[in-house]
Amino acid sequence: MTKRPTRPAARQRPRRPRGEGTIYFDAVRRRYEGQIYATDKRGITSRRKVTGATEEAVRDKLRKIAVDASENKLVANAHGTVGKFLEGWVTNILPGTVAPSTERQYADVVRLYITPHIGTRRLSSLKPSDVTKMVRTLTDSGLSPNTARTARSVLRRALRSALADGDINSNVAVTAQGVRVPPADGRTMTFDEARTFLDSIADHRLAAAWTTALGLGLRLGELLGLAWGDLDLDASNPTVTIARALKRVPNAGLELSEPKTRTSRRTVFLPSPVAVALRQHRRRQTEERLAAGPEWVASPLGHDLVFRTEFGTAIDPANFRHYTYRVTAQAGLGRWTPHELRHSAASLLIAMGVPLKVVSETLGHSSIRITADVYGHLLDESRIEAARAMERALGGGL
């Protein structure tokens, strides 16, 4: 009897090890898809789905998810867009962490520059190249490099929150390529121009304001936010403490707020011409107070401000700018802005050989790097002197 041949056993596909997920081909979409259950950094287990053109590409993605989960690096299963995330950040997280004016500025930056370019991207899949492209698109569209840099900075701050919450694994705005902002070669007064200007305003009721602006390099808001309690004019070394800034807030009017940064709150010594001008101003203001009588506003915005109108109210920063345009033109120097007076103060200090760190502290910059970026080109004379000192130390020319 002939033995019937046995049917060969069907070839079995090797069983995929547990934890690698499943892979299948979607005939409709003509792509491979994979699924795996994984636990994210929050301890929440959910199903993750990936797609790819090949089975191997899908398998690699599933392996990465598994590895991230095993190393507690797997981000939350967030499917929201960058635009949706930023909307929540502006509404729920940003308020209270910055000054109200800065909050409004950040909200405008998000609305005008970030969301239109990357708002539809998935937050969890945002890449550094997306941010780099956004920055370049902003500059290519004619916006200033500083605007593009601000957009990246705001996005970096927002993504910091997403990173802390486990929604992303890295802050891609940090690793994205930035934009170079060329240093602004703003005008600065020479020593002769500064003396000419101060001589020309000697009899003006706000002479002390411009003397203080030029002598200390205060920001306009800091200058107009000074209160008499911030000054110690009778000490052997008179000082002033910058504790607030005056700003006009849209739909709210004039407000006093905290200084721009932590280092903006500072105490600096007064040069003699500034201290003398402020003492004279104190006497003049007493006379104005008596002349105004009951119309005098004792404490505008809750503070005994140093610089006020003839009736004691706070001076609008926009009005002070126009006053500055007028008096500098009348001095024969052309039209100068209050910010150019601040710029001039720094330049004059550097020209006198004051160390850059001291200049930075006087101006209230958040770091000496900012001072160096803006005013570093003015240090050539100091560098030349350093070379000459080394020549003397080494015994002559090299």
C-alpha positions as CSV (number, residue, x, y, z in Angstrom):
1,M,0.0,0.0,0.0
2,T,1.4,3.3,-1.1
3,K,1.7,5.8,1.7
4,R,-0.1,9.1,0.9
5,P,2.2,12.1,1.0
6,T,1.5,14.3,3.9
7,R,0.5,18.0,3.2
8,P,3.4,20.3,4.1
9,A,2.6,22.4,7.1
10,A,1.7,26.0,6.3
11,R,4.6,28.2,6.9
12,Q,4.0,30.2,10.1
13,R,5.0,33.8,10.3
14,P,7.3,34.2,13.3
15,R,5.4,35.6,16.3
16,R,6.3,39.2,17.1
17,P,7.8,39.6,20.5
18,R,5.5,41.1,23.1
19,G,5.8,44.9,23.3
20,E,6.6,45.5,19.6
21,G,3.1,46.3,18.6
22,T,1.3,45.3,15.4
23,I,1.9,46.2,11.8
24,Y,-0.5,45.9,8.9
25,F,-1.0,47.2,5.3
26,D,-3.8,49.6,4.6
27,A,-4.8,48.8,1.0
28,V,-7.0,51.9,0.6
29,R,-4.4,54.4,1.7
30,R,-1.5,52.3,0.3
31,R,0.6,52.6,3.4
32,Y,1.7,50.6,6.3
33,E,0.3,51.3,9.7
34,G,1.3,50.2,13.2
35,Q,-0.1,50.3,16.7
36,I,1.5,49.9,20.1
37,Y,0.4,50.5,23.7
38,A,2.9,52.6,25.7
39,T,3.1,54.5,28.9
40,D,4.1,58.2,28.7
41,K,6.0,60.4,31.3
42,R,2.8,61.1,33.1
43,G,2.2,57.4,33.7
44,I,-0.7,57.2,31.3
45,T,-0.9,54.2,29.0
46,S,-2.5,54.8,25.6
47,R,-2.5,53.4,22.1
48,R,0.0,55.0,19.7
49,K,-0.5,54.8,16.0
50,V,2.2,55.4,13.3
51,T,2.3,55.2,9.5
52,G,5.0,54.7,6.9
53,A,5.7,53.9,3.3
54,T,7.4,50.6,4.3
55,E,7.0,48.0,6.9
56,E,10.5,48.6,8.2
57,A,9.9,52.3,8.6
58,V,6.8,51.6,10.7
59,R,8.7,49.1,12.8
60,D,11.4,51.7,13.5
61,K,8.8,54.2,14.7
62,L,7.2,51.6,17.0
63,R,10.6,50.6,18.4
64,K,11.4,54.3,19.2
65,I,8.1,54.6,21.0
66,A,8.9,51.5,23.0
67,V,12.4,52.7,23.9
68,D,11.1,56.2,24.9
69,A,8.5,54.6,27.1
70,S,11.0,52.3,28.8
71,E,13.3,55.3,29.5
72,N,10.4,57.4,30.7
73,K,10.9,59.9,27.8
74,L,7.7,59.3,26.0
75,V,5.7,62.6,25.8
76,A,2.0,62.9,26.3
77,N,-0.2,61.6,23.5
78,A,-1.0,65.1,22.4
79,H,-2.6,65.6,19.0
80,G,-3.2,69.4,19.4
81,T,-1.8,71.9,17.0
82,V,0.8,74.6,17.8
83,G,-1.8,77.2,17.3
84,K,-4.2,75.6,19.8
85,F,-1.4,75.2,22.4
86,L,-0.3,78.8,22.0
87,E,-3.9,80.0,22.4
88,G,-4.1,78.2,25.8
89,W,-0.6,79.5,26.7
90,V,-1.5,83.1,26.1
91,T,-4.8,82.8,27.9
92,N,-4.0,80.5,30.9
93,I,-0.2,80.4,31.5
94,L,1.3,83.7,30.4
95,P,-0.8,86.1,32.5
96,G,0.9,87.1,35.8
97,T,4.4,86.0,34.7
98,V,5.3,89.2,32.8
99,A,4.2,92.9,32.9
100,P,0.8,93.6,31.4
101,S,2.3,95.5,28.5
102,T,4.7,92.6,27.8
103,E,1.8,90.2,28.0
104,R,0.0,92.2,25.3
105,Q,3.1,92.3,23.2
106,Y,3.6,88.5,23.4
107,A,-0.1,87.9,22.5
108,D,0.3,90.1,19.4
109,V,3.5,88.3,18.4
110,V,1.7,84.9,18.7
111,R,-1.3,86.2,16.7
112,L,0.6,88.0,14.0
113,Y,3.9,86.1,13.4
114,I,3.8,82.6,14.9
115,T,0.4,81.1,14.5
116,P,0.0,82.1,10.8
117,H,3.2,80.2,9.9
118,I,3.3,77.1,12.2
119,G,-0.1,77.2,13.9
120,T,-1.4,74.1,12.0
121,R,1.6,72.0,12.8
122,R,1.1,69.2,15.4
123,L,2.8,70.3,18.7
124,S,4.3,66.9,19.2
125,S,5.8,66.8,15.7
126,L,7.2,70.4,15.6
127,K,10.8,70.4,14.4
128,P,13.6,72.9,14.6
129,S,13.5,73.2,10.9
130,D,9.9,74.4,11.1
131,V,11.0,77.2,13.5
132,T,14.0,78.1,11.3
133,K,11.7,78.3,8.3
134,M,9.3,80.5,10.2
135,V,12.1,82.9,11.1
136,R,13.4,83.1,7.6
137,T,9.9,83.6,6.1
138,L,9.3,86.6,8.5
139,T,12.6,88.3,7.4
140,D,12.0,87.5,3.7
141,S,8.6,89.2,4.0
142,G,10.2,92.5,4.9
143,L,9.9,92.4,8.7
144,S,12.9,93.5,10.7
145,P,15.4,90.9,12.0
146,N,14.5,92.0,15.5
147,T,10.8,91.1,14.9
148,A,11.8,87.7,13.7
149,R,14.1,87.2,16.7
150,T,11.3,88.3,19.1
151,A,8.9,85.7,17.5
152,R,11.4,82.9,18.1
153,S,12.0,84.1,21.6
154,V,8.3,84.1,22.5
155,L,7.9,80.7,21.0
156,R,10.9,79.4,23.0
157,R,9.2,80.7,26.2
158,A,5.9,79.1,25.4
159,L,7.5,75.7,24.5
160,R,9.3,75.8,27.8
161,S,5.9,75.3,29.4
162,A,5.0,72.4,27.0
163,L,8.3,70.8,27.9
164,A,7.7,71.1,31.6
165,D,4.2,69.5,31.2
166,G,5.6,66.5,29.2
167,D,3.9,67.5,26.0
168,I,7.2,67.6,24.1
169,N,10.6,66.0,24.5
170,S,12.7,69.1,23.6
171,N,12.3,72.8,23.0
172,V,12.8,73.0,19.3
173,A,12.9,76.8,19.3
174,V,16.2,76.6,21.3
175,T,17.9,74.4,18.7
176,A,16.4,76.2,15.6
177,Q,18.7,78.6,13.8
178,G,18.2,82.2,14.9
179,V,18.5,85.4,13.0
180,R,21.4,87.8,13.2
181,V,20.3,91.2,14.3
182,P,23.0,93.8,13.2
183,P,24.0,96.2,15.9
184,A,22.3,99.5,15.7
185,D,24.7,102.4,15.2
186,G,22.5,104.9,16.9
187,R,23.6,108.5,17.1
188,T,25.4,109.6,20.2
189,M,26.2,113.1,21.4
190,T,29.8,114.2,21.7
191,F,31.1,115.8,24.9
192,D,30.7,119.3,23.2
193,E,27.2,118.5,22.0
194,A,26.2,117.3,25.4
195,R,27.4,120.5,27.1
196,T,25.7,122.6,24.4
197,F,22.5,120.8,25.0
198,L,22.6,121.1,28.8
199,D,23.5,124.8,28.6
200,S,20.6,125.5,26.3
201,I,18.0,123.9,28.6
202,A,19.3,125.4,31.8
203,D,16.2,127.6,32.3
204,H,13.6,125.1,31.2
205,R,11.2,123.8,33.9
206,L,12.2,120.2,32.9
207,A,16.0,120.9,32.7
208,A,16.6,118.3,35.4
209,A,14.7,115.6,33.5
210,W,17.0,115.9,30.5
211,T,20.1,116.3,32.7
212,T,19.1,113.1,34.5
213,A,18.4,111.3,31.2
214,L,21.8,112.2,29.8
215,G,23.7,111.7,33.0
216,L,22.3,108.3,34.0
217,G,21.0,106.8,30.7
218,L,17.5,106.0,32.1
219,R,14.8,104.6,29.9
220,L,12.0,107.1,29.3
221,G,9.5,105.2,31.4
222,E,12.0,104.9,34.3
223,L,12.7,108.7,34.1
224,L,9.1,109.7,34.2
225,G,8.3,107.1,36.9
226,L,10.9,108.5,39.4
227,A,9.4,109.6,42.8
228,W,11.1,111.8,45.3
229,G,11.3,108.9,47.8
230,D,13.6,107.2,45.3
231,L,16.2,109.9,45.6
232,D,18.7,110.6,48.4
233,L,19.9,114.0,47.4
234,D,21.3,115.0,50.8
235,A,23.8,112.2,51.2
236,S,27.5,112.7,50.8
237,N,27.2,110.5,47.7
238,P,23.6,111.1,46.4
239,T,21.8,108.1,44.9
240,V,18.7,107.2,43.0
241,T,16.8,103.9,43.0
242,I,14.9,103.0,39.9
243,A,11.9,101.2,41.2
244,R,9.1,101.7,38.6
245,A,8.4,102.8,35.1
246,L,5.6,105.0,33.7
247,K,3.8,103.7,30.5
248,R,0.7,104.5,28.5
249,V,-1.4,101.3,28.3
250,P,-3.9,101.1,25.5
251,N,-7.5,101.6,26.7
252,A,-6.2,102.1,30.2
253,G,-4.2,105.3,30.3
254,L,-1.0,106.0,32.2
255,E,0.2,103.3,34.6
256,L,3.2,102.8,36.8
257,S,4.6,99.3,36.5
258,E,7.5,97.2,37.7
259,P,10.9,97.8,36.0
260,K,11.5,96.0,32.7
261,T,13.7,93.3,34.2
262,R,15.1,92.2,37.5
263,T,18.3,94.0,36.9
264,S,16.4,97.1,35.8
265,R,15.6,97.7,39.5
266,R,18.9,99.3,40.6
267,T,20.5,102.0,42.7
268,V,23.0,104.3,41.0
269,F,25.2,107.2,42.3
270,L,24.4,110.6,40.9
271,P,27.0,112.7,39.1
272,S,27.3,116.1,40.6
273,P,25.6,118.0,37.7
274,V,22.6,115.6,38.0
275,A,22.3,116.0,41.8
276,V,22.5,119.8,41.5
277,A,19.9,119.9,38.8
278,L,17.5,117.7,40.8
279,R,17.9,119.9,43.9
280,Q,17.1,123.0,41.8
281,H,14.1,121.1,40.3
282,R,12.9,120.3,43.8
283,R,12.8,124.0,44.7
284,R,11.1,124.9,41.4
285,Q,8.4,122.2,41.9
286,T,7.6,123.6,45.3
287,E,7.0,127.0,43.7
288,E,4.8,125.4,41.1
289,R,2.8,123.6,43.8
290,L,2.2,126.9,45.5
291,A,1.2,128.6,42.3
292,A,-1.2,125.9,41.3
293,G,-2.9,126.0,44.7
294,P,-5.9,123.6,45.0
295,E,-5.5,122.5,41.4
296,W,-2.2,120.8,42.2
297,V,-2.4,116.9,42.1
298,A,-0.5,115.8,45.2
299,S,0.2,112.2,44.3
300,P,-0.4,111.3,40.6
301,L,-0.9,107.5,40.2
302,G,-0.2,107.2,43.9
303,H,3.3,108.5,43.9
304,D,5.1,111.8,44.6
305,L,6.6,112.0,41.1
306,V,9.7,114.0,40.4
307,F,8.7,115.1,36.9
308,R,5.2,116.5,36.3
309,T,3.2,119.0,34.5
310,E,2.6,122.5,35.9
311,F,-0.5,121.1,37.8
312,G,1.2,118.1,39.2
313,T,-0.1,115.4,36.9
314,A,2.1,112.7,35.4
315,I,3.8,113.5,32.1
316,D,2.7,111.4,29.1
317,P,5.8,109.7,27.6
318,A,4.6,110.7,24.1
319,N,4.5,114.3,25.2
320,F,8.0,114.2,26.7
321,R,9.3,112.8,23.4
322,H,7.9,115.8,21.6
323,Y,9.4,118.2,24.2
324,T,12.8,116.5,23.6
325,Y,12.5,116.9,19.8
326,R,11.8,120.6,20.3
327,V,14.5,121.5,22.8
328,T,17.3,119.5,21.0
329,A,16.4,121.3,17.8
330,Q,16.3,124.7,19.5
331,A,19.8,123.9,20.8
332,G,21.0,123.7,17.2
333,L,21.6,119.9,17.4
334,G,18.8,118.6,15.2
335,R,16.0,116.4,16.5
336,W,17.0,113.8,19.1
337,T,14.9,111.2,20.9
338,P,15.0,110.3,24.6
339,H,16.4,106.9,23.7
340,E,19.3,108.6,21.9
341,L,20.0,110.5,25.1
342,R,20.2,107.1,26.8
343,H,22.5,105.8,24.0
344,S,24.6,108.9,24.4
345,A,25.0,108.4,28.2
346,A,26.4,104.9,27.6
347,S,28.8,106.1,24.9
348,L,30.1,109.0,27.0
349,L,30.7,106.6,29.9
350,I,32.6,104.2,27.7
351,A,34.6,107.1,26.2
352,M,35.7,108.1,29.7
353,G,37.0,104.6,30.3
354,V,34.3,103.3,32.6
355,P,34.3,99.4,32.6
356,L,31.6,97.8,30.5
357,K,30.2,95.9,33.5
358,V,29.6,99.2,35.4
359,V,28.0,100.7,32.3
360,S,25.8,97.7,32.0
361,E,24.7,98.0,35.7
362,T,24.1,101.7,35.3
363,L,21.8,101.2,32.3
364,G,20.0,98.3,33.9
365,H,20.8,95.8,31.1
366,S,19.8,92.2,32.0
367,S,23.4,91.1,31.1
368,I,26.7,92.6,30.1
369,R,26.4,90.7,26.8
370,I,23.6,93.1,25.7
371,T,25.8,96.1,26.6
372,A,28.7,94.6,24.6
373,D,26.5,93.8,21.6
374,V,25.2,97.4,21.4
375,Y,28.3,99.3,22.5
376,G,31.2,97.0,21.9
377,H,32.2,98.9,18.8
378,L,33.0,101.9,21.0
379,L,35.7,100.1,22.9
380,D,38.4,100.4,20.3
381,E,40.3,103.1,22.2
382,S,40.4,100.9,25.3
383,R,41.7,98.0,23.2
384,I,44.4,100.2,21.7
385,E,45.4,101.3,25.2
386,A,45.6,97.6,26.3
387,A,48.0,96.9,23.4
388,R,50.1,99.9,24.4
389,A,50.2,98.8,28.0
390,M,51.4,95.4,26.9
391,E,54.1,97.0,24.7
392,R,55.4,98.9,27.8
393,A,55.3,95.7,29.8
394,L,57.3,93.7,27.3
395,G,59.8,96.5,26.7
396,G,58.8,98.2,23.5
397,G,57.4,97.3,20.1
398,L,57.1,93.8,18.9
